PDB file of C-alpha atoms in Angstrom:
ATOM      1  CA  MET Z   1     108.133  89.682 110.944  1.00 49.00           C
ATOM      2  CA  LEU Z   2     106.710  86.901 109.504  1.00 48.00           C
ATOM      3  CA  CYS Z   3     103.211  87.287 108.565  1.00 50.00           C
ATOM      4  CA  VAL Z   4     100.561  84.555 108.125  1.00 47.00           C
ATOM      5  CA  ARG Z   5      97.720  84.782 106.003  1.00 47.00           C
ATOM      6  CA  SER Z   6      94.271  83.299 107.129  1.00 46.00           C
ATOM      7  CA  ILE Z   7      93.369  80.345 104.839  1.00 45.00           C
ATOM      8  CA  ARG Z   8      89.015  80.734 104.636  1.00 45.00           C
ATOM      9  CA  PRO Z   9      88.058  77.397 104.626  1.00 45.00           C
ATOM     10  CA  PHE Z  10      86.386  76.623 101.857  1.00 44.00           C
ATOM     11  CA  VAL Z  11      83.293  73.637 101.209  1.00 42.00           C
ATOM     12  CA  VAL Z  12      84.045  70.563  98.611  1.00 43.00           C
ATOM     13  CA  ARG Z  13      81.124  68.959  98.100  1.00 43.00           C
ATOM     14  CA  ASN Z  14      80.075  65.609  96.908  1.00 44.00           C
ATOM     15  CA  ILE Z  15      83.503  63.344  97.515  1.00 42.00           C
ATOM     16  CA  ARG Z  16      82.089  59.397  97.201  1.00 41.00           C
ATOM     17  CA  VAL Z  17      83.811  56.605  96.582  1.00 39.00           C
ATOM     18  CA  LEU Z  18      82.340  56.507  93.684  1.00 40.00           C
ATOM     19  CA  ARG Z  19      84.239  56.834  90.229  1.00 40.00           C
ATOM     20  CA  TYR Z  20      83.241  59.675  88.480  1.00 39.00           C
ATOM     21  CA  SER Z  21      82.875  62.453  91.260  1.00 39.00           C
ATOM     22  CA  SER Z  22      81.612  66.070  90.877  1.00 40.00           C
ATOM     23  CA  ILE Z  23      84.255  69.177  92.561  1.00 39.00           C
ATOM     24  CA  GLU Z  24      82.493  72.954  92.884  1.00 43.00           C
ATOM     25  CA  ASN Z  25      84.563  75.488  92.835  1.00 47.00           C
ATOM     26  CA  PRO Z  26      84.983  76.808  96.179  1.00 45.00           C
ATOM     27  CA  ALA Z  27      85.945  80.322  95.042  1.00 46.00           C
ATOM     28  CA  SER Z  28      81.984  79.603  94.755  1.00 46.00           C
ATOM     29  CA  GLU Z  29      80.379  78.945  97.496  1.00 48.00           C
ATOM     30  CA  LYS Z  30      80.608  81.449 101.022  1.00 49.00           C
ATOM     31  CA  PRO Z  31      82.212  79.948 104.274  1.00 49.00           C
ATOM     32  CA  SER Z  32      79.114  77.539 105.715  1.00 48.00           C
ATOM     33  CA  THR Z  33      78.893  76.305 109.901  1.00 46.00           C
ATOM     34  CA  GLU Z  34      76.665  73.394 108.241  1.00 47.00           C
ATOM     35  CA  VAL Z  35      78.276  70.200 108.131  1.00 44.00           C
ATOM     36  CA  GLU Z  36      76.881  68.159 105.782  1.00 45.00           C
ATOM     37  CA  THR Z  37      76.788  64.465 105.874  1.00 43.00           C
ATOM     38  CA  ASP Z  38      78.675  64.437 102.291  1.00 45.00           C
ATOM     39  CA  GLU Z  39      80.029  68.005 102.700  1.00 47.00           C
ATOM     40  CA  PHE Z  40      83.616  68.120 104.414  1.00 48.00           C
ATOM     41  CA  HIS Z  41      85.795  70.850 105.261  1.00 51.00           C
ATOM     42  CA  ALA Z  42      89.603  71.160 103.423  1.00 47.00           C
ATOM     43  CA  GLN Z  43      92.083  72.882 105.856  1.00 52.00           C
ATOM     44  CA  SER Z  44      94.608  73.488 103.569  1.00 60.00           C
ATOM     45  CA  THR Z  45      95.728  74.723 100.186  1.00 64.00           C
ATOM     46  CA  GLU Z  46      97.640  71.605  99.649  1.00 65.00           C
ATOM     47  CA  HIS Z  47      94.315  68.760 101.394  1.00 66.00           C
ATOM     48  CA  ARG Z  48      92.526  70.486  98.531  1.00 67.00           C
ATOM     49  CA  ASP Z  49      95.038  70.162  95.707  1.00 68.00           C
ATOM     50  CA  LYS Z  50      95.212  66.417  96.817  1.00 68.00           C
ATOM     51  CA  LEU Z  51      91.860  66.034  96.007  1.00 69.00           C
ATOM     52  CA  ILE Z  52      91.703  67.345  92.692  1.00 70.00           C
ATOM     53  CA  PHE Z  53      94.375  65.335  91.756  1.00 67.00           C
ATOM     54  CA  ASP Z  54      92.627  61.721  93.246  1.00 69.00           C
ATOM     55  CA  SER Z  55      89.577  62.505  91.413  1.00 69.00           C
ATOM     56  CA  ILE Z  56      91.234  63.419  87.234  1.00 68.00           C
ATOM     57  CA  LEU Z  57      93.813  60.564  88.101  1.00 63.00           C
ATOM     58  CA  ASP Z  58      89.997  58.490  89.509  1.00 66.00           C
ATOM     59  CA  SER Z  59      88.777  59.413  85.989  1.00 65.00           C
ATOM     60  CA  VAL Z  60      92.173  59.108  83.788  1.00 58.00           C
ATOM     61  CA  LEU Z  61      91.902  55.310  85.121  1.00 60.00           C
ATOM     62  CA  MET Z  62      87.680  54.429  84.422  1.00 63.00           C
ATOM     63  CA  ARG Z  63      88.229  56.058  80.968  1.00 59.00           C
ATOM     64  CA  ALA Z  64      91.151  53.303  80.787  1.00 54.00           C
ATOM     65  CA  GLU Z  65      88.545  50.193  81.633  1.00 53.00           C
ATOM     66  CA  ASN Z  66      86.046  51.401  79.854  1.00 56.00           C
ATOM     67  CA  GLN Z  67      88.531  51.391  76.597  1.00 53.00           C
ATOM     68  CA  SER Z  68      90.194  47.652  77.803  1.00 47.00           C
ATOM     69  CA  ALA Z  69      86.129  46.366  78.464  1.00 47.00           C
ATOM     70  CA  LYS Z  70      85.381  47.062  74.885  1.00 46.00           C
ATOM     71  CA  ARG Z  71      88.377  45.289  73.440  1.00 45.00           C
ATOM     72  CA  LYS Z  72      87.604  41.408  72.103  1.00 43.00           C
ATOM     73  CA  PRO Z  73      89.172  39.257  74.304  1.00 42.00           C
ATOM     74  CA  HIS Z  74      92.969  37.711  72.627  1.00 40.00           C
ATOM     75  CA  SER Z  75      93.464  33.921  71.762  1.00 41.00           C
ATOM     76  CA  VAL Z  76      97.135  32.308  70.795  1.00 37.00           C
ATOM     77  CA  THR Z  77      95.315  30.881  67.873  1.00 40.00           C
ATOM     78  CA  SER Z  78      94.507  34.302  66.361  1.00 39.00           C
ATOM     79  CA  THR Z  79      98.686  34.188  65.832  1.00 36.00           C
ATOM     80  CA  VAL Z  80      97.688  31.767  63.419  1.00 35.00           C
ATOM     81  CA  GLN Z  81      94.833  33.103  62.573  1.00 40.00           C
ATOM     82  CA  ALA Z  82      97.083  35.730  60.080  1.00 39.00           C
ATOM     83  CA  LEU Z  83      98.706  32.611  58.505  1.00 36.00           C
ATOM     84  CA  PHE Z  84      95.131  31.910  57.278  1.00 38.00           C
ATOM     85  CA  ASP Z  85      93.997  35.136  55.862  1.00 40.00           C
ATOM     86  CA  ASN Z  86      96.974  35.450  53.267  1.00 41.00           C
ATOM     87  CA  PRO Z  87      96.966  32.686  51.155  1.00 37.00           C
ATOM     88  CA  GLN Z  88     100.458  32.896  49.325  1.00 38.00           C
ATOM     89  CA  GLU Z  89     102.226  32.672  53.337  1.00 38.00           C
ATOM     90  CA  ASP Z  90     100.175  29.082  54.168  1.00 41.00           C
ATOM     91  CA  PRO Z  91      98.401  27.700  51.443  1.00 40.00           C
ATOM     92  CA  LEU Z  92      97.010  25.234  54.307  1.00 42.00           C
ATOM     93  CA  ASP Z  93      93.531  26.409  53.911  1.00 44.00           C
ATOM     94  CA  ARG Z  94      93.587  26.645  50.296  1.00 44.00           C
ATOM     95  CA  ALA Z  95      90.771  25.161  48.469  1.00 45.00           C
ATOM     96  CA  TYR Z  96      89.840  24.122  45.229  1.00 43.00           C
ATOM     97  CA  GLY Z  97      85.742  24.945  45.087  1.00 41.00           C
ATOM     98  CA  SER Z  98      83.657  24.501  41.976  1.00 39.00           C
ATOM     99  CA  ILE Z  99      86.198  23.100  40.424  1.00 40.00           C
ATOM    100  CA  LEU Z 100      86.328  19.865  41.679  1.00 46.00           C
ATOM    101  CA  ASP Z 101      83.228  17.686  40.040  1.00 45.00           C
ATOM    102  CA  LYS Z 102      81.752  14.776  39.781  1.00 42.00           C
ATOM    103  CA  ARG Z 103      85.127  13.166  39.173  1.00 43.00           C
ATOM    104  CA  THR Z 104      86.109  14.082  43.067  1.00 44.00           C
ATOM    105  CA  ARG Z 105      83.662  11.970  45.120  1.00 43.00           C
ATOM    106  CA  ASP Z 106      84.169   9.199  42.521  1.00 46.00           C
ATOM    107  CA  LEU Z 107      87.727   9.174  43.181  1.00 44.00           C
ATOM    108  CA  GLU Z 108      86.282   9.630  47.345  1.00 45.00           C
ATOM    109  CA  THR Z 109      84.015   6.305  47.120  1.00 43.00           C
ATOM    110  CA  PHE Z 110      87.242   4.458  46.063  1.00 45.00           C
ATOM    111  CA  ALA Z 111      89.688   5.547  47.922  1.00 45.00           C
ATOM    112  CA  HIS Z 112      87.587   4.228  50.716  1.00 44.00           C
ATOM    113  CA  ASP Z 113      87.833   0.855  49.337  1.00 48.00           C
ATOM    114  CA  THR Z 114      89.948  -1.480  51.483  1.00 56.00           C
ATOM    115  CA  PRO Z 115      93.384  -1.382  48.209  1.00 62.00           C
ATOM    116  CA  SER Z 116      93.119  -4.579  47.189  1.00 71.00           C
ATOM    117  CA  ASP Z 117      95.851  -7.202  46.292  1.00 77.00           C
ATOM    118  CA  ALA Z 118      97.167  -5.988  42.674  1.00 79.00           C
ATOM    119  CA  ILE Z 119      97.776  -2.166  44.380  1.00 80.00           C
ATOM    120  CA  LEU Z 120      99.455  -3.065  47.798  1.00 80.00           C
ATOM    121  CA  LYS Z 121     101.861  -5.704  45.519  1.00 83.00           C
ATOM    122  CA  ASN Z 122     102.642  -2.976  43.116  1.00 84.00           C
ATOM    123  CA  VAL Z 123     103.407  -0.368  46.173  1.00 88.00           C
ATOM    124  CA  GLN Z 124     105.372  -1.828  48.565  1.00 91.00           C
ATOM    125  CA  PRO Z 125     109.065  -1.854  46.463  1.00 90.00           C
ATOM    126  CA  VAL Z 126     107.777   2.523  47.107  1.00 92.00           C
ATOM    127  CA  LEU Z 127     107.038   1.637  50.334  1.00 94.00           C
ATOM    128  CA  GLU Z 128     109.880   0.174  50.960  1.00 94.00           C
ATOM    129  CA  HIS Z 129     112.182   2.108  49.633  1.00 94.00           C
ATOM    130  CA  ILE Z 130     110.774   5.465  51.254  1.00 96.00           C
ATOM    131  CA  SER Z 131     111.029   3.246  55.007  1.00 96.00           C
ATOM    132  CA  SER Z 132     114.800   2.566  54.687  1.00 96.00           C
ATOM    133  CA  LEU Z 133     115.692   6.150  54.118  1.00 96.00           C
ATOM    134  CA  LYS Z 134     118.202   7.051  56.081  1.00 96.00           C
ATOM    135  CA  THR Z 135     116.891  11.389  56.943  1.00 97.00           C
ATOM    136  CA  ASN Z 136     114.164  13.278  56.909  1.00 96.00           C
ATOM    137  CA  LYS Z 137     115.241  15.338  54.640  1.00 96.00           C
ATOM    138  CA  ASP Z 138     115.681  12.192  51.654  1.00 97.00           C
ATOM    139  CA  VAL Z 139     112.354  11.632  52.388  1.00 96.00           C
ATOM    140  CA  VAL Z 140     110.929  15.232  51.391  1.00 96.00           C
ATOM    141  CA  TYR Z 141     113.573  14.921  48.214  1.00 95.00           C
ATOM    142  CA  TYR Z 142     112.532  11.449  47.920  1.00 95.00           C
ATOM    143  CA  HIS Z 143     108.911  12.794  47.211  1.00 95.00           C
ATOM    144  CA  GLN Z 144     109.682  15.944  44.780  1.00 92.00           C
ATOM    145  CA  SER Z 145     111.658  14.762  42.471  1.00 91.00           C
ATOM    146  CA  ALA Z 146     109.977  10.545  42.797  1.00 91.00           C
ATOM    147  CA  VAL Z 147     106.850  10.694  43.203  1.00 93.00           C
ATOM    148  CA  ILE Z 148     105.795  13.761  42.055  1.00 92.00           C
ATOM    149  CA  ARG Z 149     108.051  13.342  39.281  1.00 89.00           C
ATOM    150  CA  SER Z 150     106.186   9.822  38.291  1.00 90.00           C
ATOM    151  CA  PHE Z 151     102.535  11.266  38.447  1.00 91.00           C
ATOM    152  CA  GLU Z 152     103.470  13.725  36.492  1.00 87.00           C
ATOM    153  CA  THR Z 153     104.880  11.786  33.731  1.00 83.00           C
ATOM    154  CA  VAL Z 154     103.160  10.788  30.676  1.00 68.00           C
ATOM    155  CA  THR Z 155     105.581   8.265  29.793  1.00 69.00           C
ATOM    156  CA  PRO Z 156     106.269   5.623  32.667  1.00 66.00           C
ATOM    157  CA  VAL Z 157     109.654   4.929  32.705  1.00 64.00           C
ATOM    158  CA  GLN Z 158     110.114   1.117  32.260  1.00 64.00           C
ATOM    159  CA  GLY Z 159     111.084  -1.406  35.767  1.00 60.00           C
ATOM    160  CA  GLN Z 160     110.240   1.885  38.061  1.00 70.00           C
ATOM    161  CA  VAL Z 161     106.570   1.689  39.523  1.00 72.00           C
ATOM    162  CA  VAL Z 162     104.182   3.976  37.874  1.00 83.00           C
ATOM    163  CA  VAL Z 163     102.364   7.111  40.183  1.00 89.00           C
ATOM    164  CA  ASP Z 164      99.039   7.577  39.821  1.00 90.00           C
ATOM    165  CA  LYS Z 165      95.261   7.637  40.886  1.00 90.00           C
ATOM    166  CA  THR Z 166      95.579   4.466  42.106  1.00 90.00           C
ATOM    167  CA  ASN Z 167      98.360   4.074  44.614  1.00 92.00           C
ATOM    168  CA  ALA Z 168      98.997   8.103  45.148  1.00 94.00           C
ATOM    169  CA  ALA Z 169      96.931   8.391  48.509  1.00 93.00           C
ATOM    170  CA  TYR Z 170      98.630   4.814  49.495  1.00 93.00           C
ATOM    171  CA  ILE Z 171     102.453   6.447  49.279  1.00 95.00           C
ATOM    172  CA  THR Z 172     101.407   9.937  50.748  1.00 96.00           C
ATOM    173  CA  LYS Z 173      99.788   7.925  54.018  1.00 95.00           C
ATOM    174  CA  HIS Z 174     103.439   6.566  54.634  1.00 96.00           C
ATOM    175  CA  ILE Z 175     105.413   9.193  53.389  1.00 97.00           C
ATOM    176  CA  MET Z 176     103.365  11.576  56.297  1.00 97.00           C
ATOM    177  CA  ALA Z 177     104.001   8.145  58.735  1.00 96.00           C
ATOM    178  CA  VAL Z 178     107.725   8.326  57.803  1.00 97.00           C
ATOM    179  CA  LEU Z 179     108.441  11.244  58.759  1.00 97.00           C
ATOM    180  CA  ILE Z 180     105.496  11.672  62.029  1.00 96.00           C
ATOM    181  CA  ASP Z 181     106.551   8.684  63.609  1.00 96.00           C
ATOM    182  CA  GLU Z 182     109.723   7.507  62.744  1.00 96.00           C
ATOM    183  CA  PHE Z 183     111.568  11.068  62.064  1.00 97.00           C
ATOM    184  CA  LYS Z 184     109.622  12.889  64.904  1.00 96.00           C
ATOM    185  CA  ASP Z 185     108.734  16.106  61.525  1.00 96.00           C
ATOM    186  CA  PRO Z 186     106.083  18.107  61.364  1.00 96.00           C
ATOM    187  CA  VAL Z 187     107.385  20.418  59.565  1.00 96.00           C
ATOM    188  CA  GLY Z 188     107.730  18.184  56.962  1.00 96.00           C
ATOM    189  CA  ALA Z 189     104.978  16.758  57.250  1.00 97.00           C
ATOM    190  CA  LEU Z 190     102.966  20.233  56.588  1.00 96.00           C
ATOM    191  CA  HIS Z 191     105.505  20.711  53.385  1.00 96.00           C
ATOM    192  CA  ILE Z 192     104.868  17.435  51.649  1.00 96.00           C
ATOM    193  CA  PHE Z 193     101.111  18.410  52.211  1.00 97.00           C
ATOM    194  CA  ASN Z 194     101.164  22.357  51.243  1.00 95.00           C
ATOM    195  CA  SER Z 195     103.192  20.988  48.088  1.00 94.00           C
ATOM    196  CA  ILE Z 196     101.354  18.624  47.388  1.00 95.00           C
ATOM    197  CA  LYS Z 197      98.268  21.541  47.259  1.00 92.00           C
ATOM    198  CA  ALA Z 198     100.729  22.906  45.346  1.00 91.00           C
ATOM    199  CA  LYS Z 199     100.583  20.801  42.412  1.00 89.00           C
ATOM    200  CA  SER Z 200      97.364  19.855  39.974  1.00 88.00           C
ATOM    201  CA  ASN Z 201      94.769  19.582  41.184  1.00 90.00           C
ATOM    202  CA  ASP Z 202      95.028  15.642  39.767  1.00 91.00           C
ATOM    203  CA  TYR Z 203      97.675  15.001  42.134  1.00 93.00           C
ATOM    204  CA  PHE Z 204      95.877  16.384  44.669  1.00 93.00           C
ATOM    205  CA  ILE Z 205      92.257  14.703  44.427  1.00 92.00           C
ATOM    206  CA  ALA Z 206      95.046  11.708  43.859  1.00 93.00           C
ATOM    207  CA  ALA Z 207      97.103  11.583  46.692  1.00 94.00           C
ATOM    208  CA  CYS Z 208      95.147  13.913  50.200  1.00 94.00           C
ATOM    209  CA  SER Z 209      92.513  11.965  51.105  1.00 94.00           C
ATOM    210  CA  ALA Z 210      90.678  11.672  54.570  1.00 95.00           C
ATOM    211  CA  ASP Z 211      93.419   8.685  55.820  1.00 95.00           C
ATOM    212  CA  VAL Z 212      96.042  12.239  55.009  1.00 96.00           C
ATOM    213  CA  TYR Z 213      93.599  14.460  56.019  1.00 97.00           C
ATOM    214  CA  ASN Z 214      93.508  11.841  59.676  1.00 97.00           C
ATOM    215  CA  ARG Z 215      97.653  12.427  59.658  1.00 97.00           C
ATOM    216  CA  ILE Z 216      97.715  16.269  59.689  1.00 97.00           C
ATOM    217  CA  ILE Z 217      94.587  17.390  61.614  1.00 97.00           C
ATOM    218  CA  ALA Z 218      96.380  14.499  63.962  1.00 96.00           C
ATOM    219  CA  LEU Z 219      99.427  16.767  63.327  1.00 95.00           C
ATOM    220  CA  ARG Z 220      98.256  20.257  64.468  1.00 95.00           C
ATOM    221  CA  TRP Z 221      96.177  18.951  67.178  1.00 94.00           C
ATOM    222  CA  GLN Z 222      99.418  16.742  69.257  1.00 92.00           C
ATOM    223  CA  TYR Z 223     101.960  19.730  68.254  1.00 92.00           C
ATOM    224  CA  TYR Z 224     100.322  22.631  68.520  1.00 91.00           C
ATOM    225  CA  ARG Z 225      97.313  23.024  70.348  1.00 89.00           C
ATOM    226  CA  ASP Z 226      95.971  24.990  67.023  1.00 90.00           C
ATOM    227  CA  ILE Z 227      92.429  24.670  67.129  1.00 90.00           C
ATOM    228  CA  GLN Z 228      91.278  27.006  64.364  1.00 92.00           C
ATOM    229  CA  SER Z 229      93.252  25.046  61.824  1.00 94.00           C
ATOM    230  CA  VAL Z 230      92.173  22.175  62.941  1.00 95.00           C
ATOM    231  CA  VAL Z 231      88.475  23.828  62.093  1.00 94.00           C
ATOM    232  CA  SER Z 232      90.408  24.844  58.756  1.00 94.00           C
ATOM    233  CA  LEU Z 233      90.897  21.535  57.506  1.00 96.00           C
ATOM    234  CA  MET Z 234      87.984  20.196  58.093  1.00 94.00           C
ATOM    235  CA  ASN Z 235      86.607  22.845  56.640  1.00 92.00           C
ATOM    236  CA  GLU Z 236      88.575  21.987  53.533  1.00 93.00           C
ATOM    237  CA  MET Z 237      87.271  18.993  53.214  1.00 93.00           C
ATOM    238  CA  PHE Z 238      83.972  19.534  53.000  1.00 89.00           C
ATOM    239  CA  ILE Z 239      84.513  21.982  50.095  1.00 91.00           C
ATOM    240  CA  ASN Z 240      87.067  19.708  48.885  1.00 90.00           C
ATOM    241  CA  ALA Z 241      84.291  16.950  49.048  1.00 90.00           C
ATOM    242  CA  VAL Z 242      86.607  14.604  51.125  1.00 93.00           C
ATOM    243  CA  GLN Z 243      84.525  13.476  53.044  1.00 90.00           C
ATOM    244  CA  GLY Z 244      85.836  11.656  56.339  1.00 93.00           C
ATOM    245  CA  ASN Z 245      86.041   7.656  58.265  1.00 93.00           C
ATOM    246  CA  ASN Z 246      85.736   6.375  61.389  1.00 93.00           C
ATOM    247  CA  GLU Z 247      88.838   7.581  62.295  1.00 95.00           C
ATOM    248  CA  THR Z 248      88.512  11.524  61.253  1.00 95.00           C
ATOM    249  CA  VAL Z 249      85.482  11.216  63.412  1.00 94.00           C
ATOM    250  CA  ASP Z 250      87.046   9.514  67.097  1.00 95.00           C
ATOM    251  CA  LEU Z 251      89.796  11.865  66.606  1.00 95.00           C
ATOM    252  CA  LEU Z 252      87.591  15.292  66.200  1.00 95.00           C
ATOM    253  CA  GLY Z 253      85.431  13.071  69.377  1.00 93.00           C
ATOM    254  CA  VAL Z 254      89.076  13.626  70.951  1.00 94.00           C
ATOM    255  CA  ILE Z 255      90.593  17.006  70.017  1.00 93.00           C
ATOM    256  CA  THR Z 256      86.678  18.252  70.958  1.00 91.00           C
ATOM    257  CA  ARG Z 257      86.808  16.825  74.491  1.00 90.00           C
ATOM    258  CA  GLN Z 258      90.309  17.870  75.478  1.00 89.00           C
ATOM    259  CA  ALA Z 259      89.869  21.099  74.535  1.00 86.00           C
ATOM    260  CA  ILE Z 260      86.704  21.452  76.317  1.00 84.00           C
ATOM    261  CA  GLU Z 261      88.293  20.159  79.559  1.00 81.00           C
ATOM    262  CA  SER Z 262      90.880  22.489  79.157  1.00 75.00           C
ATOM    263  CA  SER Z 263      88.612  25.606  79.374  1.00 70.00           C
ATOM    264  CA  GLN Z 264      87.569  24.411  82.035  1.00 69.00           C
ATOM    265  CA  ASN Z 265      91.040  24.365  83.595  1.00 62.00           C
ATOM    266  CA  ILE Z 266      91.685  20.811  83.893  1.00 55.00           C
ATOM    267  CA  PRO Z 267      95.142  19.697  83.976  1.00 55.00           C
ATOM    268  CA  LEU Z 268      96.353  17.196  80.455  1.00 53.00           C
ATOM    269  CA  ALA Z 269      99.337  15.734  79.805  1.00 51.00           C
ATOM    270  CA  GLU Z 270      99.946  18.488  77.549  1.00 53.00           C
ATOM    271  CA  SER Z 271      99.792  22.099  77.792  1.00 49.00           C
ATOM    272  CA  LEU Z 272      96.818  23.996  75.793  1.00 52.00           C
ATOM    273  CA  PRO Z 273      97.430  27.912  74.643  1.00 53.00           C
ATOM    274  CA  LEU Z 274      95.456  30.664  76.315  1.00 54.00           C
ATOM    275  CA  TRP Z 275      91.141  30.076  76.025  1.00 61.00           C
ATOM    276  CA  SER Z 276      88.958  32.785  74.074  1.00 70.00           C
ATOM    277  CA  THR Z 277      85.342  33.388  73.937  1.00 77.00           C
ATOM    278  CA  LYS Z 278      86.873  32.211  70.318  1.00 82.00           C
ATOM    279  CA  ASP Z 279      88.128  29.306  70.887  1.00 80.00           C
ATOM    280  CA  ASP Z 280      84.782  28.011  72.769  1.00 83.00           C
ATOM    281  CA  LYS Z 281      82.842  29.185  69.118  1.00 88.00           C
ATOM    282  CA  LEU Z 282      85.793  27.532  67.465  1.00 90.00           C
ATOM    283  CA  VAL Z 283      84.897  24.226  69.830  1.00 90.00           C
ATOM    284  CA  LYS Z 284      81.221  24.245  68.462  1.00 90.00           C
ATOM    285  CA  THR Z 285      82.723  24.056  65.107  1.00 91.00           C
ATOM    286  CA  LEU Z 286      84.431  21.380  65.567  1.00 91.00           C
ATOM    287  CA  ASN Z 287      81.635  19.547  66.927  1.00 89.00           C
ATOM    288  CA  SER Z 288      78.880  20.398  64.709  1.00 90.00           C
ATOM    289  CA  TYR Z 289      81.481  18.848  61.634  1.00 90.00           C
ATOM    290  CA  ARG Z 290      81.727  15.187  63.545  1.00 91.00           C
ATOM    291  CA  VAL Z 291      78.483  15.154  64.108  1.00 91.00           C
ATOM    292  CA  LYS Z 292      77.560  16.328  59.882  1.00 90.00           C
ATOM    293  CA  LEU Z 293      79.792  13.193  60.022  1.00 90.00           C
ATOM    294  CA  MET Z 294      78.338  10.966  62.116  1.00 90.00           C
ATOM    295  CA  SER Z 295      74.705  11.659  60.604  1.00 88.00           C
ATOM    296  CA  SER Z 296      76.839  10.912  56.823  1.00 86.00           C
ATOM    297  CA  LEU Z 297      78.462   7.842  58.124  1.00 86.00           C
ATOM    298  CA  ALA Z 298      76.037   5.964  59.716  1.00 82.00           C
ATOM    299  CA  GLY Z 299      74.867   4.192  56.775  1.00 70.00           C
ATOM    300  CA  ARG Z 300      78.018   2.448  56.330  1.00 68.00           C
ATOM    301  CA  ARG Z 301      78.658  -1.080  57.864  1.00 61.00           C
ATOM    302  CA  ASP Z 302      82.081  -1.108  59.501  1.00 57.00           C
ATOM    303  CA  PHE Z 303      80.602   2.508  61.336  1.00 58.00           C
ATOM    304  CA  ALA Z 304      81.478   2.821  64.468  1.00 58.00           C
ATOM    305  CA  LEU Z 305      82.578   5.062  67.036  1.00 55.00           C
ATOM    306  CA  ALA Z 306      85.849   4.483  69.463  1.00 50.00           C
ATOM    307  CA  ASN Z 307      85.755   4.777  73.459  1.00 45.00           C
ATOM    308  CA  LEU Z 308      86.923   8.434  74.071  1.00 44.00           C
ATOM    309  CA  GLN Z 309      87.841   8.071  77.105  1.00 43.00           C
ATOM    310  CA  ASN Z 310      90.946   6.576  76.601  1.00 40.00           C
TER     311      ASN Z 310
END
């Protein structure tokens, strides 16, 4: 004969939709004949076990949600930030700082002046030769083997154009234009830029003008949509006393506008990475640089703002 044990009813109190609900031990409760609004009777051991399991699972899920909420928002640009934390891996944000003394400002004033006809005439053969090179590798090699070597040579070679502080910036700017515009080689342009900063202070001061920085800033945004790198480059310009120009102001205005539109889910011609609160702070920093630069250039006769709607 099959014996069936009588199932003693038990009461589970305070089981609610709210998380972290408590379950009282049924063994300590006496059978109740009254049913309150927040109580119900479970009629089987299986039902009781299910309630206990659901409560434990609910508590675990709540703990996981709390830990997730404490995490900082992840930005795609944080991957790039790792490059700046280690200057041995990528010297993009390497600054010379205080070693650039008054001569930097003197040279910067010179670099923004309109080049004389004599300088343009002297450097024209070099620019034409760079434009005639067949591949982007040839351009990079020419910069390493001829331009830098000529700048570092104490005794000029007869018949060759001397690369010095009067023309290094124009040659570098032309090299960037050829690599980016003609060969579509942003990696080669970045390689040239980093190799300049790895050389002597004198060469860096002479070659990395505001126009060269403008090229690299535009490159970082156009090809990589990397606002962290743009802010880092602007900080580098400020530390190294490389004052931007009208083109820098216009460029930062376009980048800031496109970044804000991206954060507001306004579609652009090219996609942007995921957005975070960190990116919002970077945009504000970038706009602060732009406002300061506008203020410093406002007294110049050639200062003018571009139409950012273009």
